[in-house]
Amino acid sequence: MLTVDEAFRKFKSRLELNDREQKNATARHTEVRDYIRTKFKIEKDFLTGSYKRHTKTKPLKDIDIFFVLKDSEREAYRDKVPSVVINDFYDALVEKYGASAVRKQGRSVNVDFGIVADAEDNTDYRVLSVDVVPAFTCGADYEIADTDKGEWIKTNPEIHASKAVAAHQAYSNEWKGLVRMAKYWNNNPRHGEKPVKPSFLIEVMALQCLYGGWQGRFDYEFQSFFQTLADRITDEWPDPAGLGPPISDGMDAARKQRAKTLLQAASRDASLAINLSRQGKNGEALKAWRALFGPKFPLS
Ligand SMILES: Nc1ncnc2c1ncn2[C@@H]1O[C@H](COP(=O)(O)OP(=O)(O)O)[C@@H](O)[C@H]1O
Ligand SMILES: [Mg+2]
């Protein structure tokens, strides 16, 4: 039978991007990029967000693509309220993908490819959706439209990426895997709405909440990681690049309290699972971890 450690290793590898998924993702984002370039004056476009950083969980969705508009487009878009550029990108994408596949979000336009994950969260190696993010350069940084705030906000994906790389290296190359697993917990449908919103907040908190170095055991790591997240979820969490609005602005006080309760429960459930292992009840322990994380946590 699988040990708990082997199960975590398998779980981790199931959340890694494999070749077939990468191929599908490339086909999808290439198609969207080629199309957007025919509709707008684009300086450059590139992948960003958790997909680019390898901190995205499964099923793979909302792959972020930045489209940096040419300076000649400033008057048409940057000098206008954020909804103008979002609306124009929306209209262009609807033309190609249809209104039922395209959705406006706060800072992007989502294109859904109509793929549904099965009960085991498998998608036959296909990505569900991409997020199209219009942007302008702003010195060494970027500005993106935020329709919820009604303002352009600053961001810098390279800084987020280099912080993730540094954290990963400081944590014996386990950090990104732990972040993907914690995000997978966050997406467990048994919670109803996700406890932590946006899931980027988990990654931002992990920059500080995973500390002291990798101790070599996933079970203890998650017991304490969930507890630290619970203890600190009500704090304010600024943009790690020091540019955009606080990442913790995505939740109001009630939602933070709910997240805290669920994170505390996750830490308790982890302790119970660890106790089952101590009692030699390995099969029960695996079931407990699977209930905690969801169907990609293996029982065998
Ligand atoms: N409040 C913010 N300020 C600055 N940059 C942000 C902010 N929120 C998100 N970002 C950047 O935009 C990227 C895409 O956002 P999002 O899709 O919500 O996150 P992710 O792809 O990491 O799950 C993030 O990975 C991060 O680099
Ligand atoms: Mg994203």
GROMACS .gro file of C-alpha atoms and ligand atoms in nm:
model
  328
    1MET     CA    1   0.000   0.000   0.000
    2LEU     CA    2   0.098   0.358  -0.067
    3THR     CA    3   0.257   0.538   0.228
    4VAL     CA    4   0.134   0.889   0.309
    5ASP     CA    5   0.461   1.033   0.181
    6GLU     CA    6   0.435   0.841  -0.147
    7ALA     CA    7   0.074   0.959  -0.178
    8PHE     CA    8   0.181   1.322  -0.138
    9ARG     CA    9   0.455   1.275  -0.400
   10LYS     CA   10   0.201   1.131  -0.640
   11PHE     CA   11  -0.047   1.408  -0.559
   12LYS     CA   12   0.224   1.663  -0.624
   13SER     CA   13   0.315   1.513  -0.960
   14ARG     CA   14  -0.052   1.503  -1.062
   15LEU     CA   15  -0.061   1.880  -1.015
   16GLU     CA   16   0.244   1.934  -1.235
   17LEU     CA   17   0.203   2.043  -1.593
   18ASN     CA   18   0.265   1.747  -1.823
   19ASP     CA   19   0.363   1.748  -2.190
   20ARG     CA   20   0.014   1.690  -2.324
   21GLU     CA   21  -0.132   1.971  -2.116
   22GLN     CA   22   0.149   2.199  -2.215
   23LYS     CA   23   0.084   2.124  -2.581
   24ASN     CA   24  -0.285   2.198  -2.548
   25ALA     CA   25  -0.217   2.515  -2.351
   26THR     CA   26   0.030   2.632  -2.617
   27ALA     CA   27  -0.219   2.568  -2.896
   28ARG     CA   28  -0.488   2.761  -2.711
   29HIS     CA   29  -0.284   3.061  -2.608
   30THR     CA   30  -0.114   3.082  -2.947
   31GLU     CA   31  -0.451   3.094  -3.118
   32VAL     CA   32  -0.579   3.367  -2.888
   33ARG     CA   33  -0.257   3.569  -2.922
   34ASP     CA   34  -0.254   3.544  -3.301
   35TYR     CA   35  -0.614   3.658  -3.311
   36ILE     CA   36  -0.578   3.952  -3.068
   37ARG     CA   37  -0.278   4.076  -3.266
   38THR     CA   38  -0.501   4.109  -3.572
   39LYS     CA   39  -0.753   4.318  -3.376
   40PHE     CA   40  -0.533   4.552  -3.167
   41LYS     CA   41  -0.199   4.727  -3.196
   42ILE     CA   42   0.008   4.505  -2.969
   43GLU     CA   43   0.364   4.588  -2.867
   44LYS     CA   44   0.422   4.243  -2.715
   45ASP     CA   45   0.227   3.963  -2.558
   46PHE     CA   46   0.340   3.703  -2.309
   47LEU     CA   47   0.218   3.457  -2.049
   48THR     CA   48   0.201   3.572  -1.688
   49GLY     CA   49   0.027   3.476  -1.366
   50SER     CA   50   0.045   3.145  -1.188
   51TYR     CA   51   0.057   2.947  -1.514
   52LYS     CA   52   0.381   3.112  -1.608
   53ARG     CA   53   0.519   3.074  -1.256
   54HIS     CA   54   0.422   2.705  -1.231
   55THR     CA   55   0.208   2.773  -0.927
   56LYS     CA   56  -0.126   2.702  -1.095
   57THR     CA   57  -0.328   2.408  -0.969
   58LYS     CA   58  -0.547   2.167  -1.166
   59PRO     CA   59  -0.781   2.160  -1.349
   60LEU     CA   60  -0.585   2.409  -1.560
   61LYS     CA   61  -0.785   2.722  -1.617
   62ASP     CA   62  -0.752   3.098  -1.649
   63ILE     CA   63  -0.407   3.101  -1.808
   64ASP     CA   64  -0.313   3.470  -1.804
   65ILE     CA   65  -0.192   3.631  -2.125
   66PHE     CA   66  -0.069   3.991  -2.108
   67PHE     CA   67  -0.124   4.204  -2.417
   68VAL     CA   68   0.087   4.517  -2.396
   69LEU     CA   69  -0.071   4.777  -2.623
   70LYS     CA   70   0.142   5.010  -2.832
   71ASP     CA   71   0.198   5.365  -2.710
   72SER     CA   72  -0.012   5.487  -3.001
   73GLU     CA   73  -0.313   5.329  -2.826
   74ARG     CA   74  -0.280   5.537  -2.507
   75GLU     CA   75  -0.530   5.798  -2.614
   76ALA     CA   76  -0.786   5.540  -2.714
   77TYR     CA   77  -0.750   5.330  -2.400
   78ARG     CA   78  -0.508   5.436  -2.128
   79ASP     CA   79  -0.662   5.783  -2.104
   80LYS     CA   80  -1.010   5.631  -2.068
   81VAL     CA   81  -1.180   5.449  -1.784
   82PRO     CA   82  -1.078   5.079  -1.757
   83SER     CA   83  -1.410   4.951  -1.890
   84VAL     CA   84  -1.336   5.093  -2.238
   85VAL     CA   85  -1.044   4.861  -2.310
   86ILE     CA   86  -1.211   4.566  -2.139
   87ASN     CA   87  -1.526   4.620  -2.348
   88ASP     CA   88  -1.333   4.638  -2.674
   89PHE     CA   89  -1.135   4.322  -2.596
   90TYR     CA   90  -1.459   4.155  -2.497
   91ASP     CA   91  -1.628   4.249  -2.823
   92ALA     CA   92  -1.330   4.127  -3.027
   93LEU     CA   93  -1.321   3.793  -2.847
   94VAL     CA   94  -1.698   3.747  -2.876
   95GLU     CA   95  -1.660   3.788  -3.252
   96LYS     CA   96  -1.435   3.483  -3.262
   97TYR     CA   97  -1.548   3.267  -2.971
   98GLY     CA   98  -1.915   3.363  -2.926
   99ALA     CA   99  -2.087   3.539  -2.636
  100SER     CA  100  -2.145   3.218  -2.441
  101ALA     CA  101  -1.769   3.149  -2.423
  102VAL     CA  102  -1.650   3.498  -2.329
  103ARG     CA  103  -1.685   3.674  -1.996
  104LYS     CA  104  -1.571   4.012  -1.863
  105GLN     CA  105  -1.377   4.000  -1.536
  106GLY     CA  106  -1.237   4.280  -1.324
  107ARG     CA  107  -0.900   4.299  -1.498
  108SER     CA  108  -0.935   4.065  -1.793
  109VAL     CA  109  -1.161   3.891  -2.040
  110ASN     CA  110  -1.202   3.517  -1.992
  111VAL     CA  111  -1.234   3.281  -2.287
  112ASP     CA  112  -1.382   2.944  -2.192
  113PHE     CA  113  -1.320   2.647  -2.420
  114GLY     CA  114  -1.622   2.455  -2.294
  115ILE     CA  115  -1.428   2.172  -2.135
  116VAL     CA  116  -1.566   2.011  -1.821
  117ALA     CA  117  -1.352   1.829  -1.565
  118ASP     CA  118  -1.466   1.480  -1.464
  119ALA     CA  119  -1.520   1.357  -1.107
  120GLU     CA  120  -1.145   1.297  -1.070
  121ASP     CA  121  -1.073   1.652  -1.189
  122ASN     CA  122  -0.931   1.524  -1.517
  123THR     CA  123  -0.984   1.718  -1.840
  124ASP     CA  124  -0.819   1.482  -2.088
  125TYR     CA  125  -0.512   1.709  -2.072
  126ARG     CA  126  -0.701   2.014  -2.194
  127VAL     CA  127  -0.706   2.365  -2.049
  128LEU     CA  128  -1.044   2.510  -1.959
  129SER     CA  129  -0.990   2.879  -2.024
  130VAL     CA  130  -0.753   3.170  -2.071
  131ASP     CA  131  -0.760   3.524  -1.928
  132VAL     CA  132  -0.683   3.801  -2.174
  133VAL     CA  133  -0.524   4.095  -1.989
  134PRO     CA  134  -0.480   4.428  -2.171
  135ALA     CA  135  -0.184   4.629  -2.040
  136PHE     CA  136   0.039   4.931  -2.098
  137THR     CA  137   0.401   4.971  -1.998
  138CYS     CA  138   0.474   5.209  -1.711
  139GLY     CA  139   0.848   5.250  -1.676
  140ALA     CA  140   0.983   4.908  -1.580
  141ASP     CA  141   0.633   4.803  -1.469
  142TYR     CA  142   0.292   4.768  -1.629
  143GLU     CA  143  -0.051   4.915  -1.580
  144ILE     CA  144  -0.365   4.706  -1.619
  145ALA     CA  145  -0.731   4.807  -1.627
  146ASP     CA  146  -0.925   4.733  -1.309
  147THR     CA  147  -1.295   4.779  -1.377
  148ASP     CA  148  -1.395   4.701  -1.017
  149LYS     CA  149  -1.183   4.986  -0.887
  150GLY     CA  150  -1.245   5.201  -1.195
  151GLU     CA  151  -0.871   5.270  -1.210
  152TRP     CA  152  -0.559   5.151  -1.385
  153ILE     CA  153  -0.340   4.960  -1.140
  154LYS     CA  154   0.032   4.893  -1.149
  155THR     CA  155   0.175   4.544  -1.158
  156ASN     CA  156   0.498   4.366  -1.236
  157PRO     CA  157   0.476   3.996  -1.317
  158GLU     CA  158   0.854   3.959  -1.334
  159ILE     CA  159   0.886   4.059  -0.966
  160HIS     CA  160   0.618   3.808  -0.864
  161ALA     CA  161   0.794   3.541  -1.067
  162SER     CA  162   1.138   3.607  -0.920
  163LYS     CA  163   0.998   3.605  -0.565
  164ALA     CA  164   0.838   3.268  -0.633
  165VAL     CA  165   1.166   3.131  -0.768
  166ALA     CA  166   1.357   3.257  -0.463
  167ALA     CA  167   1.101   3.107  -0.222
  168HIS     CA  168   1.112   2.776  -0.410
  169GLN     CA  169   1.489   2.757  -0.389
  170ALA     CA  170   1.491   2.851  -0.021
  171TYR     CA  171   1.247   2.567   0.042
  172SER     CA  172   1.444   2.280  -0.112
  173ASN     CA  173   1.245   2.319  -0.436
  174GLU     CA  174   0.923   2.212  -0.262
  175TRP     CA  175   0.757   2.555  -0.238
  176LYS     CA  176   0.576   2.562  -0.572
  177GLY     CA  177   0.440   2.212  -0.518
  178LEU     CA  178   0.309   2.308  -0.174
  179VAL     CA  179   0.145   2.619  -0.322
  180ARG     CA  180  -0.025   2.413  -0.596
  181MET     CA  181  -0.151   2.164  -0.336
  182ALA     CA  182  -0.283   2.439  -0.107
  183LYS     CA  183  -0.461   2.599  -0.405
  184TYR     CA  184  -0.607   2.259  -0.489
  185TRP     CA  185  -0.745   2.241  -0.133
  186ASN     CA  186  -0.889   2.589  -0.185
  187ASN     CA  187  -1.075   2.467  -0.495
  188ASN     CA  188  -1.221   2.160  -0.322
  189PRO     CA  189  -1.591   2.181  -0.415
  190ARG     CA  190  -1.689   2.067  -0.066
  191HIS     CA  191  -1.621   2.423   0.054
  192GLY     CA  192  -1.882   2.566  -0.182
  193GLU     CA  193  -1.725   2.903  -0.256
  194LYS     CA  194  -1.345   2.902  -0.238
  195PRO     CA  195  -1.226   2.990   0.112
  196VAL     CA  196  -0.939   3.214  -0.003
  197LYS     CA  197  -1.003   3.464  -0.281
  198PRO     CA  198  -0.812   3.531  -0.499
  199SER     CA  199  -0.608   3.210  -0.493
  200PHE     CA  200  -0.305   3.432  -0.567
  201LEU     CA  201  -0.338   3.534  -0.199
  202ILE     CA  202  -0.238   3.179  -0.098
  203GLU     CA  203   0.078   3.219  -0.299
  204VAL     CA  204   0.147   3.565  -0.158
  205MET     CA  205   0.096   3.439   0.198
  206ALA     CA  206   0.314   3.136   0.125
  207LEU     CA  207   0.605   3.373   0.058
  208GLN     CA  208   0.597   3.441   0.432
  209CYS     CA  209   0.397   3.155   0.585
  210LEU     CA  210   0.630   2.882   0.459
  211TYR     CA  211   0.944   2.963   0.651
  212GLY     CA  212   1.224   2.787   0.832
  213GLY     CA  213   1.300   2.556   0.542
  214TRP     CA  214   1.156   2.229   0.420
  215GLN     CA  215   1.149   1.978   0.705
  216GLY     CA  216   1.098   1.675   0.487
  217ARG     CA  217   0.739   1.573   0.564
  218PHE     CA  218   0.431   1.686   0.374
  219ASP     CA  219   0.188   1.595   0.651
  220TYR     CA  220   0.352   1.814   0.917
  221GLU     CA  221   0.416   2.083   0.661
  222PHE     CA  222   0.046   2.116   0.576
  223GLN     CA  223  -0.070   2.092   0.936
  224SER     CA  224   0.138   2.398   1.021
  225PHE     CA  225   0.092   2.577   0.687
  226PHE     CA  226  -0.289   2.567   0.723
  227GLN     CA  227  -0.259   2.688   1.081
  228THR     CA  228  -0.035   2.979   0.986
  229LEU     CA  229  -0.265   3.073   0.699
  230ALA     CA  230  -0.559   3.066   0.945
  231ASP     CA  231  -0.373   3.284   1.194
  232ARG     CA  232  -0.278   3.543   0.932
  233ILE     CA  233  -0.565   3.543   0.682
  234THR     CA  234  -0.722   3.849   0.846
  235ASP     CA  235  -0.399   4.053   0.810
  236GLU     CA  236  -0.353   4.293   0.523
  237TRP     CA  237  -0.140   4.139   0.246
  238PRO     CA  238   0.017   4.395   0.015
  239ASP     CA  239   0.124   4.325  -0.341
  240PRO     CA  240   0.467   4.158  -0.299
  241ALA     CA  241   0.595   4.383  -0.578
  242GLY     CA  242   0.475   4.687  -0.381
  243LEU     CA  243   0.283   4.823  -0.681
  244GLY     CA  244  -0.082   4.714  -0.695
  245PRO     CA  245  -0.362   4.721  -0.439
  246PRO     CA  246  -0.343   4.475  -0.145
  247ILE     CA  247  -0.402   4.117  -0.257
  248SER     CA  248  -0.620   4.073   0.054
  249ASP     CA  249  -0.871   4.328  -0.083
  250GLY     CA  250  -1.044   4.040  -0.261
  251MET     CA  251  -1.232   3.943   0.058
  252ASP     CA  252  -1.452   4.140   0.296
  253ALA     CA  253  -1.434   4.083   0.673
  254ALA     CA  254  -1.703   3.812   0.672
  255ARG     CA  255  -1.533   3.619   0.396
  256LYS     CA  256  -1.198   3.640   0.577
  257GLN     CA  257  -1.360   3.498   0.890
  258ARG     CA  258  -1.506   3.215   0.687
  259ALA     CA  259  -1.163   3.146   0.535
  260LYS     CA  260  -1.008   3.146   0.882
  261THR     CA  261  -1.261   2.892   1.009
  262LEU     CA  262  -1.204   2.664   0.710
  263LEU     CA  263  -0.825   2.693   0.733
  264GLN     CA  264  -0.839   2.609   1.104
  265ALA     CA  265  -1.055   2.306   1.022
  266ALA     CA  266  -0.802   2.202   0.755
  267SER     CA  267  -0.520   2.219   1.008
  268ARG     CA  268  -0.724   2.014   1.257
  269ASP     CA  269  -0.809   1.758   0.987
  270ALA     CA  270  -0.438   1.735   0.905
  271SER     CA  271  -0.363   1.665   1.274
  272LEU     CA  272  -0.627   1.391   1.278
  273ALA     CA  273  -0.478   1.237   0.963
  274ILE     CA  274  -0.131   1.244   1.121
  275ASN     CA  275  -0.275   1.066   1.427
  276LEU     CA  276  -0.423   0.795   1.207
  277SER     CA  277  -0.078   0.733   1.062
  278ARG     CA  278   0.070   0.717   1.412
  279GLN     CA  279  -0.184   0.451   1.502
  280GLY     CA  280  -0.075   0.252   1.198
  281LYS     CA  281  -0.404   0.315   1.020
  282ASN     CA  282  -0.249   0.402   0.686
  283GLY     CA  283  -0.556   0.342   0.470
  284GLU     CA  284  -0.764   0.564   0.697
  285ALA     CA  285  -0.497   0.831   0.688
  286LEU     CA  286  -0.495   0.833   0.307
  287LYS     CA  287  -0.873   0.869   0.303
  288ALA     CA  288  -0.852   1.159   0.546
  289TRP     CA  289  -0.598   1.342   0.329
  290ARG     CA  290  -0.807   1.280   0.020
  291ALA     CA  291  -1.118   1.418   0.191
  292LEU     CA  292  -0.914   1.724   0.285
  293PHE     CA  293  -0.758   1.794  -0.055
  294GLY     CA  294  -0.994   1.637  -0.310
  295PRO     CA  295  -0.991   1.361  -0.573
  296LYS     CA  296  -0.639   1.413  -0.708
  297PHE     CA  297  -0.501   1.295  -0.375
  298PRO     CA  298  -0.443   0.925  -0.443
  299LEU     CA  299  -0.558   0.629  -0.233
  300SER     CA  300  -0.344   0.384  -0.427
  301LIG     N1  301  -0.340   4.332  -0.648
  301LIG     C1  302  -0.247   4.307  -0.742
  301LIG     N2  303  -0.150   4.396  -0.765
  301LIG     C2  304  -0.054   4.372  -0.858
  301LIG     N3  305  -0.049   4.261  -0.931
  301LIG     C3  306  -0.143   4.166  -0.912
  301LIG     C4  307  -0.247   4.185  -0.818
  301LIG     N4  308  -0.325   4.075  -0.821
  301LIG     C5  309  -0.274   3.992  -0.914
  301LIG     N5  310  -0.164   4.045  -0.970
  301LIG     C6  311  -0.077   3.985  -1.075
  301LIG     O1  312  -0.159   3.941  -1.179
  301LIG     C7  313  -0.143   3.800  -1.197
  301LIG     C8  314  -0.271   3.736  -1.241
  301LIG     O2  315  -0.370   3.750  -1.141
  301LIG     P1  316  -0.463   3.629  -1.104
  301LIG     O3  317  -0.508   3.561  -1.230
  301LIG     O4  318  -0.566   3.676  -1.009
  301LIG     O5  319  -0.362   3.537  -1.024
  301LIG     P2  320  -0.297   3.395  -1.052
  301LIG     O6  321  -0.280   3.376  -1.199
  301LIG     O7  322  -0.166   3.406  -0.980
  301LIG     O8  323  -0.389   3.296  -0.990
  301LIG     C9  324  -0.092   3.750  -1.063
  301LIG     O9  325  -0.025   3.627  -1.077
  301LIG    C10  326  -0.002   3.865  -1.023
  301LIG    O10  327   0.123   3.856  -1.090
  302MG      MG  328  -0.464   3.389  -1.336
   0.00000   0.00000   0.00000
